[in-house]
Short mmCIF file of N, CA and C and ligand atoms in Angstrom, two decimals:
data_model
loop_
_atom_site.label_atom_id
_atom_site.label_comp_id
_atom_site.label_asym_id
_atom_site.label_seq_id
_atom_site.Cartn_x
_atom_site.Cartn_y
_atom_site.Cartn_z
N MET M 9 -18.75 -2.14 -118.31
CA MET M 9 -17.86 -3.29 -118.49
C MET M 9 -16.45 -2.92 -118.02
N GLU M 10 -15.85 -3.83 -117.25
CA GLU M 10 -14.47 -3.62 -116.83
C GLU M 10 -13.54 -3.69 -118.04
N ASP M 11 -12.45 -2.92 -117.98
CA ASP M 11 -11.53 -2.90 -119.10
C ASP M 11 -10.96 -4.27 -119.43
N ARG M 12 -10.69 -5.06 -118.38
CA ARG M 12 -10.06 -6.35 -118.66
C ARG M 12 -10.99 -7.27 -119.44
N ASN M 13 -12.29 -6.99 -119.39
CA ASN M 13 -13.24 -7.81 -120.11
C ASN M 13 -13.46 -7.34 -121.54
N GLU M 14 -12.69 -6.37 -121.94
CA GLU M 14 -12.81 -5.87 -123.29
C GLU M 14 -12.01 -6.76 -124.25
N PRO M 15 -12.65 -7.24 -125.32
CA PRO M 15 -11.91 -8.09 -126.25
C PRO M 15 -11.00 -7.27 -127.15
N VAL M 16 -9.77 -7.70 -127.31
CA VAL M 16 -8.87 -7.01 -128.23
C VAL M 16 -8.65 -7.83 -129.49
N ASP M 17 -8.98 -9.13 -129.43
CA ASP M 17 -8.89 -9.96 -130.62
C ASP M 17 -9.97 -11.03 -130.54
N LEU M 18 -10.53 -11.34 -131.69
CA LEU M 18 -11.64 -12.29 -131.74
C LEU M 18 -11.46 -13.13 -132.99
N VAL M 19 -11.36 -14.45 -132.78
CA VAL M 19 -11.20 -15.36 -133.91
C VAL M 19 -12.37 -16.33 -133.90
N VAL M 20 -13.12 -16.38 -135.00
CA VAL M 20 -14.23 -17.32 -135.11
C VAL M 20 -13.86 -18.38 -136.13
N LYS M 21 -13.77 -19.63 -135.66
CA LYS M 21 -13.58 -20.76 -136.57
C LYS M 21 -14.90 -21.50 -136.65
N ARG M 22 -15.51 -21.42 -137.82
CA ARG M 22 -16.89 -21.90 -137.95
C ARG M 22 -17.07 -23.36 -137.57
N ASP M 23 -16.04 -24.17 -137.75
CA ASP M 23 -16.15 -25.59 -137.44
C ASP M 23 -15.56 -25.96 -136.09
N GLU M 24 -15.01 -24.99 -135.38
CA GLU M 24 -14.31 -25.33 -134.14
C GLU M 24 -14.83 -24.55 -132.93
N GLY M 25 -14.85 -23.24 -133.06
CA GLY M 25 -15.26 -22.46 -131.91
C GLY M 25 -14.75 -21.04 -131.99
N VAL M 26 -14.75 -20.39 -130.85
CA VAL M 26 -14.43 -18.97 -130.79
C VAL M 26 -13.28 -18.77 -129.81
N THR M 27 -12.30 -17.98 -130.22
CA THR M 27 -11.18 -17.63 -129.34
C THR M 27 -11.19 -16.12 -129.14
N ILE M 28 -11.18 -15.69 -127.90
CA ILE M 28 -11.20 -14.27 -127.58
C ILE M 28 -9.96 -13.93 -126.75
N THR M 29 -9.24 -12.90 -127.18
CA THR M 29 -8.15 -12.37 -126.38
C THR M 29 -8.64 -11.10 -125.70
N PHE M 30 -8.52 -11.07 -124.37
CA PHE M 30 -9.01 -9.92 -123.62
C PHE M 30 -7.89 -8.91 -123.39
N ALA M 31 -8.30 -7.73 -122.96
CA ALA M 31 -7.37 -6.60 -122.85
C ALA M 31 -6.20 -6.88 -121.91
N ASP M 32 -6.42 -7.75 -120.91
CA ASP M 32 -5.32 -8.06 -119.99
C ASP M 32 -4.46 -9.22 -120.46
N GLY M 33 -4.70 -9.69 -121.71
CA GLY M 33 -3.88 -10.76 -122.27
C GLY M 33 -4.45 -12.15 -122.08
N HIS M 34 -5.53 -12.27 -121.32
CA HIS M 34 -6.16 -13.57 -121.11
C HIS M 34 -6.78 -14.07 -122.42
N VAL M 35 -6.46 -15.32 -122.78
CA VAL M 35 -7.02 -15.91 -124.00
C VAL M 35 -8.06 -16.95 -123.59
N ALA M 36 -9.27 -16.79 -124.08
CA ALA M 36 -10.36 -17.70 -123.74
C ALA M 36 -10.81 -18.44 -124.99
N GLN M 37 -10.89 -19.75 -124.87
CA GLN M 37 -11.36 -20.55 -126.00
C GLN M 37 -12.67 -21.22 -125.65
N PHE M 38 -13.58 -21.20 -126.58
CA PHE M 38 -14.90 -21.80 -126.38
C PHE M 38 -15.19 -22.71 -127.55
N ASN M 39 -15.56 -23.96 -127.26
CA ASN M 39 -15.89 -24.81 -128.40
C ASN M 39 -17.36 -24.65 -128.80
N LEU M 40 -17.65 -25.08 -130.03
CA LEU M 40 -18.97 -24.85 -130.61
C LEU M 40 -20.09 -25.38 -129.74
N VAL M 41 -19.93 -26.62 -129.29
CA VAL M 41 -21.04 -27.24 -128.56
C VAL M 41 -21.28 -26.54 -127.22
N ASP M 42 -20.19 -26.18 -126.52
CA ASP M 42 -20.36 -25.46 -125.26
C ASP M 42 -21.11 -24.15 -125.47
N LEU M 43 -20.75 -23.45 -126.54
CA LEU M 43 -21.41 -22.18 -126.82
C LEU M 43 -22.89 -22.40 -127.14
N ARG M 44 -23.14 -23.40 -128.00
CA ARG M 44 -24.53 -23.64 -128.40
C ARG M 44 -25.38 -24.07 -127.21
N LEU M 45 -24.80 -24.95 -126.36
CA LEU M 45 -25.55 -25.43 -125.19
C LEU M 45 -25.73 -24.32 -124.16
N GLY M 46 -24.84 -23.33 -124.18
CA GLY M 46 -24.93 -22.24 -123.23
C GLY M 46 -25.61 -21.01 -123.78
N CYS M 47 -26.25 -21.14 -124.94
CA CYS M 47 -26.90 -19.99 -125.58
C CYS M 47 -27.77 -19.23 -124.58
N PRO M 48 -27.52 -17.93 -124.43
CA PRO M 48 -28.23 -17.17 -123.40
C PRO M 48 -29.59 -16.62 -123.83
N CYS M 49 -30.11 -17.00 -124.99
CA CYS M 49 -31.38 -16.40 -125.44
C CYS M 49 -32.55 -16.96 -124.65
N ALA M 50 -33.68 -16.28 -124.74
CA ALA M 50 -34.86 -16.64 -123.95
C ALA M 50 -35.38 -18.04 -124.31
N THR M 51 -35.32 -18.38 -125.60
CA THR M 51 -35.81 -19.70 -126.03
C THR M 51 -35.00 -20.81 -125.37
N CYS M 52 -33.68 -20.66 -125.42
CA CYS M 52 -32.82 -21.70 -124.86
C CYS M 52 -32.91 -21.74 -123.34
N ARG M 53 -33.03 -20.57 -122.73
CA ARG M 53 -33.23 -20.57 -121.28
C ARG M 53 -34.48 -21.33 -120.91
N GLY M 54 -35.54 -21.11 -121.69
CA GLY M 54 -36.81 -21.80 -121.42
C GLY M 54 -36.67 -23.30 -121.54
N LEU M 55 -35.95 -23.76 -122.57
CA LEU M 55 -35.74 -25.20 -122.75
C LEU M 55 -34.96 -25.78 -121.58
N ARG M 56 -33.89 -25.05 -121.18
CA ARG M 56 -33.10 -25.56 -120.06
C ARG M 56 -33.90 -25.59 -118.77
N ASP M 57 -34.76 -24.57 -118.59
CA ASP M 57 -35.60 -24.53 -117.40
C ASP M 57 -36.51 -25.76 -117.34
N GLN M 58 -36.88 -26.28 -118.52
CA GLN M 58 -37.73 -27.47 -118.56
C GLN M 58 -36.90 -28.75 -118.56
N GLY M 59 -35.60 -28.61 -118.40
CA GLY M 59 -34.73 -29.78 -118.37
C GLY M 59 -34.47 -30.39 -119.73
N GLU M 60 -34.72 -29.61 -120.80
CA GLU M 60 -34.50 -30.13 -122.15
C GLU M 60 -33.16 -29.68 -122.69
N GLU M 61 -32.61 -30.49 -123.58
CA GLU M 61 -31.39 -30.12 -124.28
C GLU M 61 -31.72 -29.03 -125.28
N VAL M 62 -30.86 -28.00 -125.34
CA VAL M 62 -31.12 -26.95 -126.33
C VAL M 62 -30.56 -27.34 -127.69
N TRP M 63 -29.66 -28.30 -127.69
CA TRP M 63 -29.10 -28.79 -128.94
C TRP M 63 -28.55 -30.18 -128.72
N PRO M 64 -28.62 -31.16 -129.65
CA PRO M 64 -29.38 -30.98 -130.89
C PRO M 64 -30.88 -31.11 -130.67
N ARG M 65 -31.64 -30.34 -131.41
CA ARG M 65 -33.09 -30.47 -131.42
C ARG M 65 -33.45 -31.43 -132.55
N PRO M 66 -34.68 -31.96 -132.54
CA PRO M 66 -35.08 -32.84 -133.66
C PRO M 66 -34.85 -32.11 -134.99
N GLY M 67 -34.14 -32.75 -135.90
CA GLY M 67 -33.89 -32.15 -137.21
C GLY M 67 -32.69 -31.24 -137.25
N SER M 68 -31.98 -31.06 -136.12
CA SER M 68 -30.79 -30.20 -136.14
C SER M 68 -29.73 -30.81 -137.05
N PRO M 69 -29.15 -30.00 -137.92
CA PRO M 69 -28.06 -30.52 -138.73
C PRO M 69 -26.82 -30.77 -137.87
N THR M 70 -26.13 -31.85 -138.16
CA THR M 70 -24.86 -32.12 -137.48
C THR M 70 -23.80 -32.35 -138.55
N PRO M 71 -22.54 -32.03 -138.34
CA PRO M 71 -22.08 -31.40 -137.11
C PRO M 71 -22.50 -29.94 -137.02
N LEU M 72 -22.43 -29.45 -135.79
CA LEU M 72 -22.76 -28.06 -135.52
C LEU M 72 -21.75 -27.14 -136.22
N ARG M 73 -22.24 -26.02 -136.71
CA ARG M 73 -21.38 -25.05 -137.38
C ARG M 73 -21.88 -23.64 -137.12
N ILE M 74 -20.95 -22.70 -137.08
CA ILE M 74 -21.34 -21.29 -137.03
C ILE M 74 -21.49 -20.79 -138.46
N GLN M 75 -22.65 -20.25 -138.77
CA GLN M 75 -22.87 -19.70 -140.11
C GLN M 75 -22.38 -18.26 -140.20
N ASP M 76 -22.60 -17.53 -139.12
CA ASP M 76 -22.28 -16.11 -139.15
C ASP M 76 -22.00 -15.64 -137.72
N ALA M 77 -21.10 -14.70 -137.61
CA ALA M 77 -20.78 -14.14 -136.29
C ALA M 77 -20.62 -12.65 -136.47
N ARG M 78 -21.29 -11.89 -135.63
CA ARG M 78 -21.14 -10.44 -135.71
C ARG M 78 -21.17 -9.82 -134.32
N LEU M 79 -20.50 -8.69 -134.23
CA LEU M 79 -20.48 -7.98 -132.96
C LEU M 79 -21.84 -7.37 -132.71
N HIS M 80 -22.26 -7.42 -131.46
CA HIS M 80 -23.48 -6.74 -131.06
C HIS M 80 -23.07 -5.54 -130.24
N GLY M 81 -23.02 -4.38 -130.85
CA GLY M 81 -22.46 -3.22 -130.18
C GLY M 81 -21.02 -3.53 -129.78
N ALA M 82 -20.60 -2.99 -128.65
CA ALA M 82 -19.23 -3.24 -128.20
C ALA M 82 -19.21 -4.33 -127.14
N TRP M 83 -20.38 -4.83 -126.75
CA TRP M 83 -20.41 -5.66 -125.55
C TRP M 83 -20.70 -7.13 -125.79
N GLY M 84 -21.05 -7.50 -126.99
CA GLY M 84 -21.45 -8.89 -127.15
C GLY M 84 -21.21 -9.44 -128.54
N LEU M 85 -21.36 -10.75 -128.63
CA LEU M 85 -21.14 -11.48 -129.87
C LEU M 85 -22.44 -12.21 -130.21
N ASN M 86 -22.94 -11.97 -131.41
CA ASN M 86 -24.16 -12.62 -131.87
C ASN M 86 -23.78 -13.71 -132.86
N LEU M 87 -24.13 -14.95 -132.54
CA LEU M 87 -23.77 -16.08 -133.39
C LEU M 87 -25.01 -16.59 -134.11
N THR M 88 -24.84 -16.89 -135.41
CA THR M 88 -25.88 -17.57 -136.17
C THR M 88 -25.39 -18.99 -136.44
N TRP M 89 -26.21 -19.96 -136.07
CA TRP M 89 -25.82 -21.38 -136.17
C TRP M 89 -26.41 -22.00 -137.42
N ASN M 90 -25.87 -23.18 -137.79
CA ASN M 90 -26.37 -23.83 -139.01
C ASN M 90 -27.75 -24.47 -138.83
N ASP M 91 -28.29 -24.43 -137.60
CA ASP M 91 -29.70 -24.82 -137.45
C ASP M 91 -30.59 -23.57 -137.51
N SER M 92 -30.01 -22.47 -137.99
CA SER M 92 -30.64 -21.16 -138.18
C SER M 92 -31.02 -20.47 -136.87
N HIS M 93 -30.51 -20.97 -135.76
CA HIS M 93 -30.72 -20.29 -134.48
C HIS M 93 -29.79 -19.08 -134.42
N ALA M 94 -30.35 -17.91 -134.14
CA ALA M 94 -29.54 -16.69 -134.22
C ALA M 94 -29.90 -15.67 -133.16
N THR M 95 -30.66 -16.08 -132.15
CA THR M 95 -31.15 -15.09 -131.19
C THR M 95 -30.23 -14.90 -129.99
N GLY M 96 -29.20 -15.73 -129.88
CA GLY M 96 -28.34 -15.63 -128.70
C GLY M 96 -27.26 -14.58 -128.86
N ILE M 97 -27.15 -13.70 -127.87
CA ILE M 97 -26.07 -12.73 -127.84
C ILE M 97 -25.24 -13.02 -126.59
N PHE M 98 -23.96 -13.28 -126.81
CA PHE M 98 -23.06 -13.66 -125.72
C PHE M 98 -22.29 -12.41 -125.27
N PRO M 99 -22.61 -11.86 -124.09
CA PRO M 99 -21.87 -10.67 -123.63
C PRO M 99 -20.43 -11.05 -123.32
N PHE M 100 -19.49 -10.17 -123.69
CA PHE M 100 -18.08 -10.49 -123.48
C PHE M 100 -17.75 -10.65 -122.00
N ASP M 101 -18.37 -9.85 -121.15
CA ASP M 101 -18.02 -9.99 -119.73
C ASP M 101 -18.52 -11.32 -119.17
N ALA M 102 -19.65 -11.83 -119.71
CA ALA M 102 -20.12 -13.15 -119.29
C ALA M 102 -19.19 -14.24 -119.80
N LEU M 103 -18.73 -14.10 -121.04
CA LEU M 103 -17.79 -15.09 -121.58
C LEU M 103 -16.50 -15.09 -120.77
N ARG M 104 -16.08 -13.91 -120.34
CA ARG M 104 -14.87 -13.82 -119.53
C ARG M 104 -15.05 -14.55 -118.19
N ARG M 105 -16.17 -14.31 -117.54
CA ARG M 105 -16.42 -15.00 -116.27
C ARG M 105 -16.47 -16.51 -116.46
N TRP M 106 -17.13 -16.91 -117.55
CA TRP M 106 -17.25 -18.34 -117.87
C TRP M 106 -15.86 -18.95 -118.07
N SER M 107 -15.03 -18.23 -118.79
CA SER M 107 -13.68 -18.71 -119.04
C SER M 107 -12.86 -18.79 -117.76
N ASP M 108 -13.16 -17.92 -116.82
CA ASP M 108 -12.46 -17.95 -115.54
C ASP M 108 -13.00 -19.04 -114.62
N GLY M 109 -13.98 -19.80 -115.11
CA GLY M 109 -14.52 -20.90 -114.32
C GLY M 109 -15.62 -20.49 -113.37
N GLN M 110 -16.12 -19.27 -113.55
CA GLN M 110 -17.22 -18.80 -112.71
C GLN M 110 -18.51 -18.86 -113.52
N PRO M 111 -19.64 -18.95 -112.82
CA PRO M 111 -20.90 -18.87 -113.56
C PRO M 111 -21.00 -17.52 -114.27
N ALA M 112 -21.34 -17.56 -115.55
CA ALA M 112 -21.44 -16.32 -116.30
C ALA M 112 -22.71 -15.57 -115.95
N TYR M 113 -23.77 -16.37 -115.69
CA TYR M 113 -25.07 -15.79 -115.31
C TYR M 113 -25.55 -16.59 -114.11
N GLY M 114 -26.82 -16.48 -113.85
CA GLY M 114 -27.40 -17.30 -112.79
C GLY M 114 -27.43 -18.77 -113.19
N ARG M 115 -27.75 -19.62 -112.24
CA ARG M 115 -27.66 -21.05 -112.43
C ARG M 115 -28.46 -21.56 -113.63
N ASP M 116 -29.65 -21.04 -113.85
CA ASP M 116 -30.53 -21.62 -114.86
C ASP M 116 -30.51 -20.87 -116.17
N SER M 117 -29.56 -19.95 -116.31
CA SER M 117 -29.62 -19.12 -117.49
C SER M 117 -28.53 -19.43 -118.50
N GLY M 118 -27.88 -20.57 -118.34
CA GLY M 118 -26.88 -20.94 -119.33
C GLY M 118 -25.51 -20.44 -118.97
N LEU M 119 -24.51 -20.89 -119.72
CA LEU M 119 -23.13 -20.53 -119.45
C LEU M 119 -22.82 -20.71 -117.96
N SER M 120 -23.39 -21.76 -117.37
CA SER M 120 -23.30 -21.87 -115.92
C SER M 120 -22.13 -22.71 -115.46
N GLY M 121 -21.52 -23.44 -116.36
CA GLY M 121 -20.38 -24.23 -115.95
C GLY M 121 -19.12 -23.76 -116.64
N SER M 122 -18.01 -24.36 -116.30
CA SER M 122 -16.77 -24.06 -117.00
C SER M 122 -16.80 -24.73 -118.37
N PRO M 123 -16.21 -24.10 -119.39
CA PRO M 123 -16.17 -24.75 -120.70
C PRO M 123 -15.32 -26.01 -120.68
N ASP M 124 -14.50 -26.22 -119.66
CA ASP M 124 -13.75 -27.47 -119.56
C ASP M 124 -14.64 -28.54 -118.98
ZN1 LIG O 5 -30.71 -19.74 -127.95
#
């Protein structure tokens, strides 16, 4: 991971979203729905590949909320949602690219557009 993609501050607002300050001073904000829709886990990738919405699913509680957030090693953020979905790990370097308006991953793997 490049140094500039290293997070130096991380703020999780369960009802709003996630704000990450990177080592070079860049501040990236992600809202809840963008993060949930861009979930990089295999289940969500599969749904998107089939052209389905990953959220809300039938029975999903609304509004969306983060139940828990924890670091996954030094490279990623694991979010647990109020629909009990918890398998997505968001790598910081992918979030950085996404925030810069670039695709974070390949086209069909989520986080493919700008959060704006
Ligand atoms: Zn997922």
